[in-house]
């Protein structure tokens, strides 16, 4: 469909519509800003952030008014050349600077607008370098770039003056601003020179031209513009029904917790379990009271919440967050966790409490395995079947966009999603940032962040507090002093738990820690680790006691499992599960009770191996089966990687942990005597040998001593030093000695002696270097391949349907089948050529995405019922979880 040459369009006709006029689009985006940016949000200079972004919205696509862009989007006049003259963002960025008049707006606010508009379709750059090159450096060497800007301004002046005048008048209130802007580009270089002066002197780029708050301001302007623009282009309704949140109310949460407490019969003088329940109730009451005072006295900021494992931190943390949210008139809470494996448990708890739908405006789960979406049903403007189908597709796109933008009242996500969206995010990632304005952000176990981020994470938390008016709660069982230097709180971060009035660690004394001879040898001489044969013999000797052995790598877990079961005196829980799966033909239909019955009927001692090489759907059922078996006094033995440390609610009589940093040891101890099944459980720390002859290091050293002469921090020597220093001050390693005294010593050594964290990362924020920040990743960037592991005919049919949907470009079916196959999907790191070759032997499902299929009946050497996906000749470098 041809465009009217006398008009100016922002988007061409599509699917039968008549296209979108440029002025209509600019005004629509500007009106959406009222729903994206709170009225009381301000810039560091005190200007209205909403007014800043409104002006940016009105000019962000101004460059589309040129004849060259109109020809480019017109089917009858399509002309892809000259490229530079049809690019719209550069001219729009100069217009953005101009409409933020210098008499009303600070220089950095104007620069932030310049960059936000220039990059509203891309990623943020190093701000100083970008502004310099676009106004001085590159232009001096590239006359064509400046020539294109001049020609664009002249073209609009000649052919679309009414549109230009209206746009600038809408933005500034003056009909003369357009002409003044055009003259500053066409008649002289005054505008370029004015902008360049902010980042250069005598033609040379300044390295310290910007304040530490500039990055946050650019982030706010850019992300708000991106969200308003993308939702406008997608056709989302403009209003609170699209952008608003339904906040989960505190009263409902209180009612749920009150019911749990009443059923638990808390009593400070009762049984140990009753005393524990009393401690939980007391802690929550104190936390809520302190949270209210924290909000009232300081208006938010950074606070910590430190409670030992088993004290109900999740619900207590939510109670604190909702209390602060209500006191500060906020709308949203973000609950961020280190692992995707823990998200489902938190989400399930909230869904049960509020009877909430994940697609509703109250609750969203968002991580790389979960397609976040908020149910969206736009205005019914479709008159026929074809338009209705188009509208349904559009509404689906909008729903996904709103879910990824965290518009729900409570979003449960990962550190990766949160922090990588603050640190040099991709364009689409940025859409969630406006939701953080006035939000309460819970960081659950922030010490799990990579050590390199230990200076950047507090700096980003400071940015959230200072510029987004957010509140951050760092919640952990082993407070790592991560936020002790918070600028907002003057270095004295408030603690929401009444630690001075009551010792919760002493109140929940459930375990005693012991270091076996191999661990003592590591502490003393770093020599002679424990063999797998000796470790297996100790586990076999436990008889009727349930036991959990946590290893540091998958290969180590496999080696220990093989050593334990070598004598054949065990029944494998995974084999019983496989038999039940074969019987019912559907993993979702497998009953946990039936698997447990098969195990118990066998009569032998049960053993179970757990790692992320087991499919998620299988692993979930196996863990639930293990929970039942631990209650049957059948001597269940579980060998697991660290995945079981992360929020798995299961209790063993004894726990064995391969040598690791103290916080990991304490996390593992949280699976021991969890509900006071006995007076004290025992947690044994040992040091396991390398699992095979090819390994140069023990698993503990391979995982935790990666720092070498070139940098990094070796954590095991810090652990050894903290243990030695604590031992001289305590009689035995009880709960308080280990989880409190030793852990505090561990983190103090890291901070005071090792100065842990990469300072350069935090400096990138202060220098507004978004490009460098974007290269900082929380995830080890080793290449991976995803494998769909099929064990039943139904699963094989589903994978084949996915392959066919990709072949036929059936995108609706692709999205649906991707979601349906997530429970059988594994992500395999390609650490070496052997692993890569083994994966590439498998038939591809979507080859360009690195997605392959493993039929366990056809590729038997790639799958083991007990240990899951197997690659021949695997090495210790393979994996942590």
Short mmCIF file of C-alpha atoms in Angstrom, two decimals, residues 45-48 52 97 99-111:
data_model
loop_
_atom_site.label_atom_id
_atom_site.label_comp_id
_atom_site.label_asym_id
_atom_site.label_seq_id
_atom_site.Cartn_x
_atom_site.Cartn_y
_atom_site.Cartn_z
CA UNK A 45 19.29 17.96 39.37
CA UNK A 46 15.73 18.01 40.69
CA UNK A 47 13.89 18.25 37.36
CA UNK A 48 10.74 16.25 36.69
CA UNK A 52 12.20 15.01 30.55
CA UNK A 97 19.16 17.95 23.33
CA UNK A 99 14.06 20.56 23.37
CA UNK A 100 15.63 20.12 26.81
CA UNK A 101 16.30 23.84 26.96
CA UNK A 102 19.41 24.88 28.85
CA UNK A 103 17.51 27.43 30.91
CA UNK A 104 15.30 24.69 32.35
CA UNK A 105 17.44 21.55 32.33
CA UNK A 106 20.93 20.71 33.57
CA UNK A 107 23.69 19.89 31.10
CA UNK A 108 23.83 16.21 32.11
CA UNK A 109 20.06 15.90 31.75
CA UNK A 110 20.37 17.20 28.19
CA UNK A 111 23.23 14.79 27.46
#
